[in-house]
Coordinates of C-alpha atoms and ligand atoms in Angstrom, one line a residue:
X1 CA 38.2 -52.1 5.4
X2 CA 37.0 -51.5 1.9
X3 CA 34.3 -48.6 1.4
X4 CA 31.9 -48.4 -1.0
X5 CA 34.1 -49.1 -4.2
X6 CA 31.0 -48.0 -6.2
X7 CA 32.4 -44.5 -5.8
X8 CA 35.0 -45.3 -8.0
X9 CA 32.9 -45.7 -11.0
X10 CA 31.8 -41.9 -11.0
X11 CA 32.9 -39.5 -13.4
X12 CA 33.9 -36.4 -12.1
X13 CA 31.8 -34.1 -13.0
X14 CA 33.1 -31.1 -14.6
X15 CA 30.1 -29.0 -15.9
X16 CA 29.7 -26.4 -13.3
X17 CA 33.3 -26.4 -12.4
X18 CA 34.1 -25.6 -16.1
X19 CA 31.8 -23.0 -16.5
X20 CA 32.8 -21.3 -13.3
X21 CA 36.4 -21.6 -14.2
X22 CA 35.8 -20.3 -18.0
X23 CA 33.5 -17.5 -16.7
X24 CA 36.2 -16.7 -14.0
X25 CA 38.9 -16.7 -16.3
X26 CA 37.1 -14.2 -18.8
X27 CA 36.1 -12.0 -16.3
X28 CA 39.8 -11.7 -15.1
X29 CA 40.9 -10.9 -18.8
X30 CA 38.0 -8.6 -19.4
X31 CA 37.5 -6.8 -16.0
X32 CA 35.2 -4.4 -17.6
X33 CA 32.5 -6.7 -18.9
X34 CA 29.7 -7.9 -16.6
X35 CA 28.0 -11.4 -17.5
X36 CA 24.6 -12.3 -18.4
X37 CA 24.0 -15.5 -16.2
X38 CA 21.1 -17.7 -17.7
X39 CA 23.1 -20.8 -16.8
X40 CA 21.9 -21.5 -13.1
X41 CA 19.1 -23.2 -11.7
X42 CA 18.3 -21.7 -8.9
X43 CA 15.7 -19.0 -8.3
X44 CA 16.4 -15.4 -8.0
X45 CA 13.1 -13.9 -6.1
X46 CA 13.0 -14.2 -2.5
X47 CA 10.6 -15.9 -0.4
X48 CA 6.6 -15.0 -0.5
X49 CA 5.6 -12.5 2.1
X50 CA 3.2 -15.0 3.4
X51 CA 5.8 -17.6 3.7
X52 CA 8.1 -15.3 5.7
X53 CA 5.7 -14.5 8.0
X54 CA 4.7 -17.8 8.9
X55 CA 8.3 -18.6 9.3
X56 CA 9.1 -15.6 11.8
X57 CA 5.7 -16.9 13.9
X58 CA 7.0 -20.0 13.9
X59 CA 10.2 -18.9 15.3
X60 CA 8.3 -17.2 18.1
X61 CA 6.3 -20.2 19.0
X62 CA 10.0 -22.1 19.7
X63 CA 10.5 -19.2 22.1
X64 CA 7.9 -19.9 24.3
X65 CA 6.9 -23.0 26.6
X66 CA 3.6 -23.3 25.4
X67 CA 4.2 -23.3 21.6
X68 CA 7.5 -24.8 21.5
X69 CA 8.1 -28.0 19.5
X70 CA 10.7 -30.7 19.8
X71 CA 10.8 -33.5 17.5
X72 CA 8.2 -33.3 14.6
X73 CA 6.6 -36.6 13.2
X74 CA 8.9 -38.2 10.9
X75 CA 7.1 -38.7 7.9
X76 CA 5.4 -35.1 8.6
X77 CA 3.1 -32.6 10.5
X78 CA -0.1 -34.0 10.1
X79 CA -1.5 -31.1 9.1
X80 CA 0.9 -29.9 6.6
X81 CA 0.5 -33.9 5.1
X82 CA -3.3 -33.2 4.9
X83 CA -2.7 -29.7 3.3
X84 CA -0.8 -31.4 0.4
X85 CA -3.4 -34.1 -0.1
X86 CA -5.8 -31.4 -0.7
X87 CA -3.6 -29.9 -3.0
X88 CA -3.6 -32.7 -5.2
X89 CA -7.3 -32.7 -4.7
X90 CA -7.7 -29.8 -6.9
X91 CA -6.4 -31.7 -9.8
X92 CA -9.1 -34.4 -8.9
X93 CA -6.1 -36.6 -7.3
X94 CA -7.4 -38.1 -3.9
X95 CA -4.7 -39.0 -1.7
X96 CA -4.6 -39.8 2.2
X97 CA -2.7 -37.4 4.4
X98 CA -0.7 -41.1 4.8
X99 CA 0.3 -41.0 1.5
X100 CA 2.1 -37.8 1.7
X101 CA 5.5 -37.5 3.3
X102 CA 7.5 -34.0 4.1
X103 CA 10.9 -34.2 2.9
X104 CA 13.6 -31.7 3.1
X105 CA 13.7 -31.4 -0.8
X106 CA 13.6 -33.8 -3.9
X107 CA 17.4 -34.2 -4.1
X108 CA 17.6 -35.6 -0.8
X109 CA 14.4 -37.8 -1.8
X110 CA 15.6 -39.1 -5.3
X111 CA 18.6 -40.4 -3.3
X112 CA 17.1 -41.9 -0.2
X113 CA 14.2 -43.7 -1.8
X114 CA 16.8 -45.9 -3.7
X115 CA 16.8 -47.9 0.0
X116 CA 13.2 -49.3 -0.9
X117 CA 14.7 -51.2 -4.0
X118 CA 17.6 -52.7 -2.4
X119 CA 20.5 -53.9 -4.3
X120 CA 21.7 -54.7 -8.0
X121 CA 18.8 -53.2 -9.6
X122 CA 18.5 -52.0 -13.5
X123 CA 17.1 -48.6 -13.2
X124 CA 16.1 -46.8 -16.6
X125 CA 17.3 -42.8 -16.9
X126 CA 15.7 -41.0 -20.0
X127 CA 18.7 -38.6 -21.0
X128 CA 19.4 -35.7 -21.2
X129 CA 18.9 -36.2 -17.6
X130 CA 19.4 -34.0 -14.3
X131 CA 22.8 -35.4 -13.2
X132 CA 21.8 -36.5 -9.4
X133 CA 19.6 -39.7 -11.3
X134 CA 22.7 -41.0 -12.3
X135 CA 25.2 -40.2 -9.7
X136 CA 23.1 -41.8 -7.0
X137 CA 22.5 -45.0 -8.9
X138 CA 26.1 -45.4 -9.3
X139 CA 26.8 -44.9 -6.1
X140 CA 24.6 -47.8 -5.0
X141 CA 26.1 -50.2 -7.4
X142 CA 22.9 -50.1 -9.9
X143 CA 22.7 -51.2 -13.4
X144 CA 22.0 -48.0 -15.9
X145 CA 20.1 -48.5 -18.9
X146 CA 20.8 -44.7 -20.4
X147 CA 17.8 -44.1 -22.8
X148 CA 18.6 -41.8 -25.4
X149 CA 16.2 -39.0 -26.4
X150 CA 16.7 -36.3 -29.2
X151 CA 14.8 -33.5 -31.5
X152 CA 13.1 -36.5 -33.4
X153 CA 11.1 -37.3 -30.2
X154 CA 11.0 -34.1 -29.0
X155 CA 13.3 -35.2 -26.1
X156 CA 10.4 -37.3 -25.0
X157 CA 11.3 -40.8 -25.4
X158 CA 8.5 -43.6 -25.1
X159 CA 9.2 -46.8 -23.7
X160 CA 10.4 -50.1 -25.9
X161 CA 9.0 -53.1 -24.8
X162 CA 12.0 -55.2 -25.3
X163 CA 13.9 -53.5 -22.6
X164 CA 13.1 -54.4 -18.7
X165 CA 13.7 -52.3 -15.7
X166 CA 13.1 -52.1 -12.0
X167 CA 12.9 -48.6 -11.5
X168 CA 12.4 -45.9 -14.4
X169 CA 12.9 -42.2 -13.8
X170 CA 10.8 -39.8 -15.5
X171 CA 10.9 -36.1 -14.8
X172 CA 7.9 -33.5 -16.3
X173 CA 8.1 -31.0 -17.0
X174 CA 12.0 -31.7 -17.7
X175 CA 15.2 -30.5 -16.6
X176 CA 17.0 -29.8 -18.8
X177 CA 15.0 -30.0 -21.9
X178 CA 11.7 -28.3 -20.1
X179 CA 9.9 -30.7 -22.7
X180 CA 6.3 -32.2 -20.6
X181 CA 4.9 -35.6 -21.7
X182 CA 1.2 -35.5 -22.7
X183 CA -1.4 -37.3 -20.9
X184 CA -1.3 -40.2 -23.3
X185 CA 2.3 -40.2 -23.5
X186 CA 2.6 -40.6 -20.0
X187 CA 0.0 -43.2 -19.8
X188 CA 2.1 -45.7 -22.1
X189 CA 4.9 -45.2 -19.4
X190 CA 2.3 -46.1 -16.5
X191 CA 1.1 -49.2 -18.4
X192 CA 4.5 -50.1 -19.6
X193 CA 5.7 -50.2 -15.7
X194 CA 2.6 -51.7 -14.6
X195 CA 3.1 -54.6 -17.5
X196 CA 6.7 -55.0 -16.4
X197 CA 6.5 -54.5 -12.8
X198 CA 8.5 -51.6 -12.5
X199 CA 8.3 -48.4 -10.4
X200 CA 8.2 -44.9 -11.8
X201 CA 10.2 -42.3 -9.7
X202 CA 8.2 -39.5 -11.2
X203 CA 10.2 -36.2 -10.6
X204 CA 7.5 -33.3 -10.5
X205 CA 9.7 -30.5 -9.1
X206 CA 8.5 -28.4 -12.0
X207 CA 5.3 -28.9 -12.1
X208 CA 4.1 -25.5 -11.3
X209 CA 5.3 -24.1 -14.4
X210 CA 2.8 -26.1 -16.6
X211 CA 0.4 -23.7 -18.3
X212 CA -1.4 -25.8 -21.0
X213 CA -4.4 -27.5 -19.0
X214 CA -4.4 -30.8 -20.7
X215 CA -0.7 -31.7 -19.4
X216 CA -0.7 -33.9 -16.3
X217 CA 1.0 -32.3 -13.6
X218 CA 1.0 -35.4 -11.3
X219 CA 1.1 -38.7 -12.8
X220 CA -1.5 -39.7 -10.2
X221 CA -3.8 -38.1 -12.7
X222 CA -3.2 -41.4 -14.8
X223 CA -5.2 -44.4 -14.5
X224 CA -2.9 -47.2 -13.2
X225 CA -0.3 -44.7 -11.5
X226 CA -1.3 -46.1 -7.9
X227 CA -0.1 -49.4 -8.4
X228 CA 3.2 -48.2 -10.1
X229 CA 4.4 -44.7 -8.9
X230 CA 6.3 -42.7 -6.7
X231 CA 6.3 -38.9 -7.0
X232 CA 8.7 -36.6 -5.7
X233 CA 8.3 -32.9 -5.6
X234 CA 10.1 -29.6 -4.0
X235 CA 9.0 -26.4 -2.9
X236 CA 12.4 -24.9 -4.3
X237 CA 11.6 -24.2 -7.4
X238 CA 7.6 -23.7 -6.8
X239 CA 8.1 -21.4 -4.2
X240 CA 11.6 -20.4 -3.8
X241 CA 12.7 -22.9 -1.1
X242 CA 16.3 -23.6 -2.7
X243 CA 17.7 -22.6 0.6
X244 CA 15.0 -23.1 3.0
X245 CA 14.5 -26.9 1.9
X246 CA 11.5 -28.6 1.9
X247 CA 9.7 -31.1 -0.6
X248 CA 7.1 -34.1 -0.5
X249 CA 7.0 -37.6 -1.8
X250 CA 3.8 -39.5 -2.5
X251 CA 3.8 -43.2 -2.0
X252 CA 0.1 -44.5 -2.6
X253 CA -0.6 -47.5 -0.3
X254 CA -1.7 -49.6 -3.3
X255 CA 2.0 -49.6 -4.3
X256 CA 3.5 -53.4 -3.9
X257 CA 5.9 -55.2 -5.4
X258 CA 7.2 -58.6 -4.3
X259 CA 4.2 -58.8 -1.7
X260 CA 5.8 -55.6 0.2
X261 CA 4.4 -52.3 0.9
X262 CA 6.3 -49.5 -0.4
X263 CA 4.5 -46.9 1.7
X264 CA 4.7 -49.2 4.8
X265 CA 8.5 -49.5 3.9
X266 CA 9.1 -45.7 3.6
X267 CA 7.5 -45.2 6.9
X268 CA 9.6 -47.3 8.3
X269 CA 12.7 -45.9 6.6
X270 CA 11.7 -42.4 7.7
X271 CA 11.2 -43.3 11.4
X272 CA 14.5 -44.9 11.3
X273 CA 16.7 -42.3 9.0
X274 CA 15.2 -39.0 10.0
X275 CA 13.9 -36.9 12.8
X276 CA 11.4 -35.1 10.2
X277 CA 11.7 -31.5 8.7
X278 CA 12.0 -28.7 11.2
X279 CA 8.9 -27.2 12.8
X280 CA 9.8 -23.7 11.6
X281 CA 10.2 -24.7 7.9
X282 CA 7.1 -26.7 8.2
X283 CA 5.2 -24.0 9.0
X284 CA 6.6 -21.9 6.6
X285 CA 5.8 -24.8 4.1
X286 CA 2.2 -24.5 5.1
X287 CA 2.1 -21.1 4.1
X288 CA 2.8 -21.9 0.7
X289 CA -0.4 -23.3 0.1
X290 CA -2.7 -21.0 2.0
X291 CA -4.5 -18.7 -0.7
X292 CA -2.4 -15.6 -0.5
X293 CA 0.6 -17.9 -0.7
X294 CA -0.3 -19.2 -3.5
X295 CA -1.2 -15.7 -5.3
X296 CA 2.3 -14.9 -3.8
X297 CA 4.0 -17.6 -5.7
X298 CA 2.4 -17.5 -8.5
X299 CA 3.3 -14.0 -9.3
X300 CA 6.7 -14.7 -8.8
X301 CA 6.5 -17.6 -11.4
X302 CA 4.7 -15.2 -13.9
X303 CA 7.7 -13.0 -13.6
X304 CA 10.2 -16.1 -14.9
X305 CA 7.4 -17.1 -17.4
X306 CA 7.8 -13.6 -18.5
X307 CA 11.8 -14.4 -18.8
X308 CA 10.8 -17.6 -20.7
X309 CA 8.9 -15.6 -23.4
X310 CA 11.3 -12.7 -23.8
X311 CA 13.8 -15.6 -24.6
X312 CA 11.6 -17.6 -26.9
X313 CA 10.4 -14.6 -28.6
X314 CA 14.4 -14.2 -29.4
X315 CA 14.5 -18.1 -30.9
X316 CA 11.4 -17.7 -32.5
X317 CA 12.8 -14.9 -34.3
X318 CA 16.1 -16.4 -35.2
X319 CA 14.5 -19.4 -36.6
X320 CA 16.7 -21.6 -33.6
X321 CA 14.7 -25.0 -32.9
X322 CA 14.1 -25.4 -28.9
X323 CA 11.9 -27.6 -26.2
X324 CA 10.7 -26.0 -23.0
X325 CA 9.5 -22.5 -22.2
X326 CA 6.0 -22.8 -22.2
X327 CA 5.0 -25.3 -19.4
X328 CA 8.8 -25.3 -17.6
X329 CA 11.4 -22.6 -16.5
X330 CA 14.1 -24.2 -19.0
X331 CA 14.8 -23.5 -22.7
X332 CA 16.7 -26.2 -24.3
X333 CA 18.1 -25.1 -27.7
X334 CA 20.0 -26.5 -30.6
X335 CA 23.4 -24.8 -31.3
X336 CA 23.1 -22.7 -34.2
X337 CA 25.3 -23.6 -37.2
X338 CA 26.4 -27.3 -36.1
X339 CA 28.2 -25.7 -33.1
X340 CA 29.0 -28.1 -30.0
X341 CA 27.7 -27.4 -26.7
X342 CA 31.1 -26.0 -25.3
X343 CA 31.9 -24.3 -28.6
X344 CA 28.5 -22.4 -28.3
X345 CA 29.1 -22.0 -24.6
X346 CA 32.7 -20.1 -25.4
X347 CA 31.0 -18.3 -28.2
X348 CA 28.2 -16.8 -26.1
X349 CA 30.7 -16.1 -23.4
X350 CA 33.5 -14.0 -25.9
X351 CA 30.8 -12.5 -28.0
X352 CA 28.1 -11.2 -26.0
X353 CA 28.6 -12.2 -21.9
X354 CA 25.6 -14.5 -22.1
X355 CA 26.5 -17.7 -19.7
X356 CA 24.0 -20.6 -20.4
X357 CA 24.9 -24.9 -19.9
X358 CA 26.1 -27.0 -22.2
X359 CA 23.9 -29.5 -22.9
X360 CA 26.6 -32.2 -23.0
X361 CA 26.7 -32.0 -19.3
X362 CA 23.2 -33.6 -19.3
X363 CA 24.4 -36.9 -21.0
X364 CA 26.1 -37.6 -24.5
X365 CA 22.4 -37.1 -26.5
X366 CA 22.8 -33.2 -25.0
X367 CA 25.7 -32.8 -27.3
X368 CA 25.3 -30.0 -29.8
X369 CA 22.5 -28.6 -27.4
X370 CA 22.5 -25.2 -24.8
X371 CA 20.0 -24.6 -21.8
X372 CA 19.0 -21.3 -20.7
X373 CA 17.8 -21.0 -17.3
X374 CA 14.8 -18.4 -16.9
X375 CA 15.3 -18.1 -13.0
X376 CA 17.5 -14.6 -13.7
X377 CA 16.2 -11.3 -13.5
X378 CA 14.1 -9.7 -16.3
X379 CA 16.4 -7.2 -16.8
X380 CA 19.6 -9.5 -17.6
X381 CA 17.4 -11.9 -19.9
X382 CA 16.0 -8.9 -21.8
X383 CA 19.4 -7.6 -22.4
X384 CA 20.9 -11.5 -22.8
X385 CA 17.7 -12.0 -25.3
X386 CA 19.1 -8.6 -27.4
X387 CA 22.6 -9.7 -27.6
X388 CA 21.3 -13.2 -28.8
X389 CA 19.2 -11.8 -31.4
X390 CA 21.8 -9.0 -32.7
X391 CA 24.8 -11.9 -32.6
X392 CA 22.9 -14.6 -34.4
X393 CA 20.6 -12.7 -36.4
Ligands
LIG1 N1 14.8 -32.6 -9.6 C1 14.8 -31.9 -10.5 C2 14.8 -32.1 -12.0 C3 15.9 -30.5 -10.3 O1 15.9 -30.0 -11.3 C4 16.0 -30.1 -9.4 C5 16.8 -28.7 -8.8 O2 17.3 -28.2 -9.7 C6 15.9 -31.0 -7.7 C7 15.1 -32.1 -8.0 C8 16.2 -30.8 -6.6 O3 15.5 -30.2 -6.0 P1 15.7 -29.8 -4.6 O4 16.0 -28.6 -4.2 O5 14.1 -30.1 -3.7 O6 16.6 -30.7 -4.0

């Protein structure tokens, strides 16, 4: 038996392993020092009170015969699907509950959704990119077109009509760059996808961080998106669900390719490959969308946004070029003095004990850039910003 040989094409991911090794070695050699960790993309604040209350109530429901729930509907609880559709409604986007699929998170969906497209497809991935896009497609054996971006286009590449793809990944607000496509830029991608018959996988994991009114939170705000896009979203960063696990995927009923309906195919897929997200978690997720839940998650997001402000002020003071921060929880900065990503990583670790993520880990064009996450504690962020200014000022 020969297993999936595509796995042999995966590159070893040294990024987070190397960071862990380097920080461990530094702490062993300098036991009196502490680190200011601005590298991780995980949240640091606990779940909102409304979510915790709903989770407790759901646990109690499971203890009684009258309120106990067994298997949940594979595509999600009907009332949660409707609640999420209503959330889109607030942005002027009309969805039916049948177009919303409750998931266990965006990572799961970003991998699983490739089932819809079959083998040997060409996928376009804008880089620097969230590493799972590349790896999931290597595992599937798809051909990848790496679309490089850089400072010259603000890390927001535009379609090249001479290139053709079956699937196009767009992440906006972007991880790692924090850059966000404007309405007119995203419209060009939608028009291009419709023209070349491609499907856009739109990763909206960071939509809630958008501050500027004119920027699109969902691809479905744009005309034409219903015939070319799938949107994948997550409560991980929106509501601190990284360890609780819940997200949602939107597939419009109009989305068809080759005479096949992708919404109907996904229903078939989910009813075959999952038995739904747990009752308890879906109850907790529903609480995120209540008025109280929204108030509470936004007060957590404000704390992360303030971290971003503190870091942006430091970089502005230093005259360092960066993207992100304003509409995203990541800041993507140019390493000063022509330093490479890892060189800058070592320099910050040695000199000021600040840990970030080298841009090179997100694709070749990330070399010479560095990512700061704003999900850390306000105290550590303030200290890190102060140390940055002292070191580089
Ligand atoms: N998409 C992007 C762009 C992310 O940065 C992340 C997590 O960091 C995910 C998806 C995964 O989210 P989830 O926790 O829902 O799997």
